[in-house]
GROMACS .gro file of C-alpha atoms in nm:
model
  219
    1MET     CA    1  -3.801  -0.045  -1.957
    2SER     CA    2  -3.711  -0.405  -2.201
    3ALA     CA    3  -3.469  -0.689  -2.044
    4ALA     CA    4  -3.241  -0.540  -2.308
    5ALA     CA    5  -3.210  -0.205  -2.190
    6VAL     CA    6  -3.199  -0.269  -1.828
    7ALA     CA    7  -2.960  -0.528  -1.866
    8VAL     CA    8  -2.763  -0.222  -2.034
    9TRP     CA    9  -2.876   0.018  -1.754
   10LEU     CA   10  -2.708  -0.184  -1.452
   11GLY     CA   11  -2.461  -0.233  -1.734
   12THR     CA   12  -2.326   0.086  -1.703
   13VAL     CA   13  -2.394   0.136  -1.332
   14VAL     CA   14  -2.126  -0.147  -1.248
   15THR     CA   15  -1.877   0.086  -1.479
   16ILE     CA   16  -1.968   0.394  -1.306
   17LEU     CA   17  -1.944   0.243  -0.911
   18SER     CA   18  -1.623   0.053  -0.918
   19ARG     CA   19  -1.337   0.073  -1.238
   20SER     CA   20  -1.068  -0.111  -1.242
   21HIS     CA   21  -0.635   0.000  -1.246
   22ALA     CA   22  -0.395  -0.255  -1.473
   23ASP     CA   23  -0.146  -0.409  -1.254
   24ARG     CA   24   0.114  -0.232  -1.160
   25ASN     CA   25   0.493  -0.356  -1.077
   26VAL     CA   26   0.751  -0.283  -0.820
   27TYR     CA   27   1.076  -0.445  -0.721
   28PRO     CA   28   1.208  -0.323  -0.405
   29SER     CA   29   1.523  -0.482  -0.213
   30ALA     CA   30   1.515  -0.715   0.103
   31GLY     CA   31   1.590  -0.585   0.401
   32VAL     CA   32   1.511  -0.199   0.233
   33LEU     CA   33   1.313   0.091   0.354
   34PHE     CA   34   1.004  -0.015   0.038
   35VAL     CA   35   0.788   0.343  -0.049
   36HIS     CA   36   0.472   0.369  -0.227
   37VAL     CA   37   0.221   0.695  -0.264
   38LEU     CA   38  -0.110   0.641  -0.320
   39GLU     CA   39  -0.158   0.940  -0.552
   40ARG     CA   40  -0.551   1.108  -0.513
   41GLU     CA   41  -0.454   1.259  -0.870
   42TYR     CA   42  -0.403   0.943  -1.009
   43PHE     CA   43  -0.710   0.767  -0.896
   44LYS     CA   44  -0.870   1.100  -0.918
   45GLY     CA   45  -0.982   1.050  -1.347
   46GLU     CA   46  -1.065   0.685  -1.287
   47PHE     CA   47  -1.309   0.848  -1.151
   48PRO     CA   48  -1.639   0.943  -1.410
   49PRO     CA   49  -1.756   1.290  -1.413
   50TYR     CA   50  -2.022   1.393  -1.087
   51PRO     CA   51  -2.308   1.568  -1.230
   52LYS     CA   52  -2.368   1.762  -0.992
   53SER     CA   53  -2.247   2.100  -0.869
   54GLY     CA   54  -1.908   2.069  -0.672
   55ASP     CA   55  -1.524   2.055  -0.651
   56ALA     CA   56  -1.452   1.690  -0.871
   57SER     CA   57  -1.056   1.793  -0.809
   58ASN     CA   58  -1.093   1.838  -0.427
   59ASP     CA   59  -1.280   1.525  -0.312
   60PRO     CA   60  -1.272   1.266   0.003
   61ILE     CA   61  -1.074   1.037  -0.100
   62THR     CA   62  -0.985   0.684   0.108
   63PHE     CA   63  -0.781   0.375  -0.001
   64ASN     CA   64  -0.809   0.018   0.158
   65THR     CA   65  -0.525  -0.164   0.139
   66ASN     CA   66  -0.495  -0.586   0.127
   67LEU     CA   67  -0.347  -0.890   0.084
   68MET     CA   68  -0.532  -1.071  -0.215
   69GLY     CA   69  -0.756  -1.263  -0.069
   70TYR     CA   70  -0.684  -1.171   0.315
   71PRO     CA   71  -0.835  -0.906   0.516
   72ASP     CA   72  -0.517  -0.748   0.619
   73ARG     CA   73  -0.219  -0.651   0.457
   74PRO     CA   74   0.205  -0.894   0.527
   75GLY     CA   75   0.283  -0.765   0.902
   76TRP     CA   76   0.482  -0.657   0.728
   77LEU     CA   77   0.386  -0.338   0.483
   78ARG     CA   78   0.217  -0.104   0.706
   79TYR     CA   79  -0.035   0.213   0.561
   80ILE     CA   80  -0.123   0.575   0.679
   81GLN     CA   81  -0.254   0.816   0.508
   82ARG     CA   82  -0.327   1.079   0.684
   83THR     CA   83  -0.653   1.311   0.534
   84PRO     CA   84  -0.918   1.211   0.340
   85HIS     CA   85  -0.755   1.470   0.112
   86SER     CA   86  -0.397   1.312   0.160
   87ASP     CA   87  -0.161   1.051  -0.053
   88GLY     CA   88  -0.208   0.746   0.075
   89VAL     CA   89   0.168   0.555   0.165
   90LEU     CA   90   0.225   0.228   0.217
   91TYR     CA   91   0.561   0.143   0.362
   92GLY     CA   92   0.757  -0.139   0.567
   93SER     CA   93   1.106  -0.407   0.543
   94PRO     CA   94   1.003  -0.627   0.320
   95THR     CA   95   1.146  -0.994   0.441
   96ALA     CA   96   1.419  -1.234   0.271
   97GLU     CA   97   1.161  -1.488   0.286
   98HIS     CA   98   0.952  -1.346   0.069
   99VAL     CA   99   1.270  -1.351  -0.273
  100GLY     CA  100   1.104  -1.453  -0.518
  101LYS     CA  101   0.709  -1.456  -0.422
  102ALA     CA  102   0.488  -1.096  -0.602
  103THR     CA  103   0.283  -1.017  -0.348
  104VAL     CA  104  -0.038  -0.848  -0.453
  105ILE     CA  105  -0.219  -0.577  -0.292
  106GLU     CA  106  -0.550  -0.501  -0.354
  107ILE     CA  107  -0.556  -0.160  -0.313
  108THR     CA  108  -0.927   0.061  -0.323
  109ALA     CA  109  -0.954   0.352  -0.445
  110TYR     CA  110  -1.296   0.553  -0.263
  111ASN     CA  111  -1.423   0.867  -0.373
  112ARG     CA  112  -1.636   0.997  -0.045
  113ARG     CA  113  -1.815   1.253  -0.218
  114THR     CA  114  -1.980   1.045  -0.501
  115PHE     CA  115  -1.954   0.643  -0.358
  116GLU     CA  116  -1.751   0.544  -0.649
  117THR     CA  117  -1.506   0.384  -0.625
  118ALA     CA  118  -1.099   0.258  -0.800
  119ARG     CA  119  -0.906  -0.036  -0.797
  120HIS     CA  120  -0.542  -0.210  -0.880
  121ASN     CA  121  -0.401  -0.447  -0.734
  122LEU     CA  122   0.034  -0.367  -0.672
  123VAL     CA  123   0.203  -0.628  -0.749
  124ILE     CA  124   0.570  -0.608  -0.517
  125ASN     CA  125   0.806  -0.833  -0.658
  126ILE     CA  126   1.078  -0.847  -0.418
  127MET     CA  127   1.378  -0.899  -0.472
  128GLY     CA  128   1.755  -1.042  -0.283
  129THR     CA  129   2.013  -0.836  -0.158
  130GLU     CA  130   2.313  -1.118  -0.117
  131GLU     CA  131   2.502  -0.925  -0.294
  132PHE     CA  132   2.500  -0.598  -0.144
  133PRO     CA  133   2.491  -0.661   0.258
  134LEU     CA  134   2.432  -0.359   0.535
  135PRO     CA  135   2.470  -0.544   0.734
  136TYR     CA  136   2.564  -0.249   0.953
  137GLN     CA  137   2.298  -0.079   1.101
  138ALA     CA  138   2.218   0.243   1.303
  139GLU     CA  139   1.887   0.441   1.431
  140PHE     CA  140   1.793   0.811   1.427
  141TYR     CA  141   1.563   0.944   1.700
  142ILE     CA  142   1.337   1.237   1.461
  143ARG     CA  143   1.177   1.460   1.705
  144ASN     CA  144   1.008   1.729   1.526
  145MET     CA  145   0.872   1.523   1.224
  146ASN     CA  146   0.543   1.308   1.106
  147VAL     CA  147   0.592   0.974   0.976
  148GLU     CA  148   0.424   1.106   0.651
  149GLU     CA  149   0.650   1.359   0.636
  150MET     CA  150   0.922   1.134   0.691
  151LEU     CA  151   0.833   0.938   0.423
  152ALA     CA  152   0.873   1.228   0.164
  153SER     CA  153   1.104   1.121  -0.131
  154GLU     CA  154   1.256   1.468  -0.065
  155VAL     CA  155   1.284   1.462   0.335
  156LEU     CA  156   1.436   1.107   0.319
  157GLY     CA  157   1.663   1.161   0.061
  158ASP     CA  158   1.805   1.478   0.235
  159PHE     CA  159   1.794   1.278   0.637
  160LEU     CA  160   2.013   0.992   0.431
  161GLY     CA  161   2.272   1.251   0.235
  162ALA     CA  162   2.338   1.437   0.571
  163VAL     CA  163   2.384   1.043   0.794
  164LYS     CA  164   2.597   0.960   0.478
  165ASN     CA  165   2.819   1.306   0.465
  166VAL     CA  166   2.886   1.161   0.857
  167TRP     CA  167   2.898   0.740   0.850
  168GLN     CA  168   3.037   0.830   0.433
  169PRO     CA  169   2.994   0.493   0.315
  170GLU     CA  170   3.001   0.327   0.060
  171ARG     CA  171   2.641   0.206   0.007
  172LEU     CA  172   2.430   0.317   0.254
  173ASN     CA  173   2.014   0.282   0.257
  174ALA     CA  174   1.674   0.330   0.469
  175ILE     CA  175   1.577  -0.024   0.643
  176ASN     CA  176   1.320   0.132   0.808
  177ILE     CA  177   1.081   0.375   0.962
  178THR     CA  178   0.892   0.340   1.307
  179SER     CA  179   0.651   0.598   1.414
  180ALA     CA  180   0.689   0.715   1.788
  181LEU     CA  181   0.362   0.647   1.928
  182ASP     CA  182   0.416   0.207   1.732
  183ARG     CA  183   0.704   0.224   2.037
  184GLY     CA  184   0.497   0.389   2.326
  185GLY     CA  185   0.499   0.731   2.267
  186ARG     CA  186   0.256   0.979   2.337
  187VAL     CA  187   0.082   1.128   2.036
  188PRO     CA  188   0.099   1.507   2.121
  189LEU     CA  189  -0.151   1.778   2.213
  190PRO     CA  190  -0.218   1.954   1.939
  191ILE     CA  191  -0.010   2.303   2.018
  192ASN     CA  192   0.236   2.449   1.859
  193ASN     CA  193   0.291   2.198   1.522
  194LEU     CA  194   0.388   1.899   1.761
  195LYS     CA  195   0.517   1.588   1.545
  196GLU     CA  196   0.495   1.209   1.681
  197GLY     CA  197   0.814   1.248   1.584
  198VAL     CA  198   1.015   0.869   1.495
  199TYR     CA  199   1.271   0.630   1.472
  200VAL     CA  200   1.451   0.546   1.111
  201MET     CA  201   1.704   0.350   1.119
  202VAL     CA  202   2.034   0.321   0.807
  203GLY     CA  203   2.256   0.079   0.692
  204ALA     CA  204   2.530   0.053   0.611
  205ASP     CA  205   2.854  -0.202   0.391
  206VAL     CA  206   3.076  -0.027   0.704
  207PRO     CA  207   3.109   0.001   1.053
  208PHE     CA  208   3.025   0.337   1.187
  209LEU     CA  209   3.256   0.570   1.338
  210VAL     CA  210   3.183   0.708   1.726
  211VAL     CA  211   3.414   1.055   1.742
  212PRO     CA  212   3.394   1.030   2.170
  213ALA     CA  213   3.346   1.363   2.313
  214GLY     CA  214   3.658   1.442   2.439
  215GLY     CA  215   3.849   1.431   2.049
  216GLY     CA  216   4.043   1.162   1.977
  217GLU     CA  217   4.058   0.929   1.779
  218PRO     CA  218   3.718   0.765   1.560
  219THR     CA  219   3.575   0.385   1.668
   0.00000   0.00000   0.00000
């Protein structure tokens, strides 16, 4: 094989083993829950066709996420992926100190069947919320949920809708979500579909009205 042919072959191998996506920009608000789903379907299209037989549509894919130039993510940003056959989720509540600064998260997807990788950068542009403060907060414990289930947009939306019906603020947002395991909870036994449980912190622009157990005026 000639030197030129070797160079072409090496270039092809590099292209197959690792492909890069264009940067993706997102604009979360400081002090409000940020959720970004790493969709397996989005990355699978970047892996070239595998020459051997197999169901490529169900390839096991895992993700590595880190702050550009560092081995881990920022302290406020967490990541969860339950299995290589489920989507990954980045979530957390960005802080005001990062407002106006771009936070670049390097995301690497690994195809565990073909050993190929695909990469892209997630650019998190944190916005200020001074004009829309949420000074009143309440925390709820939901026993029958795992954190990644609660982070699903439709589930979280239904929960916030139910809270808003009781609280009746003009503005209501999720501030943070924490697994009960991070609060010292026990890992549930693998029976009866037991869940880990989650804590959901919400914020609003008006005080929460608590109705006394015996009736009377809200406080």
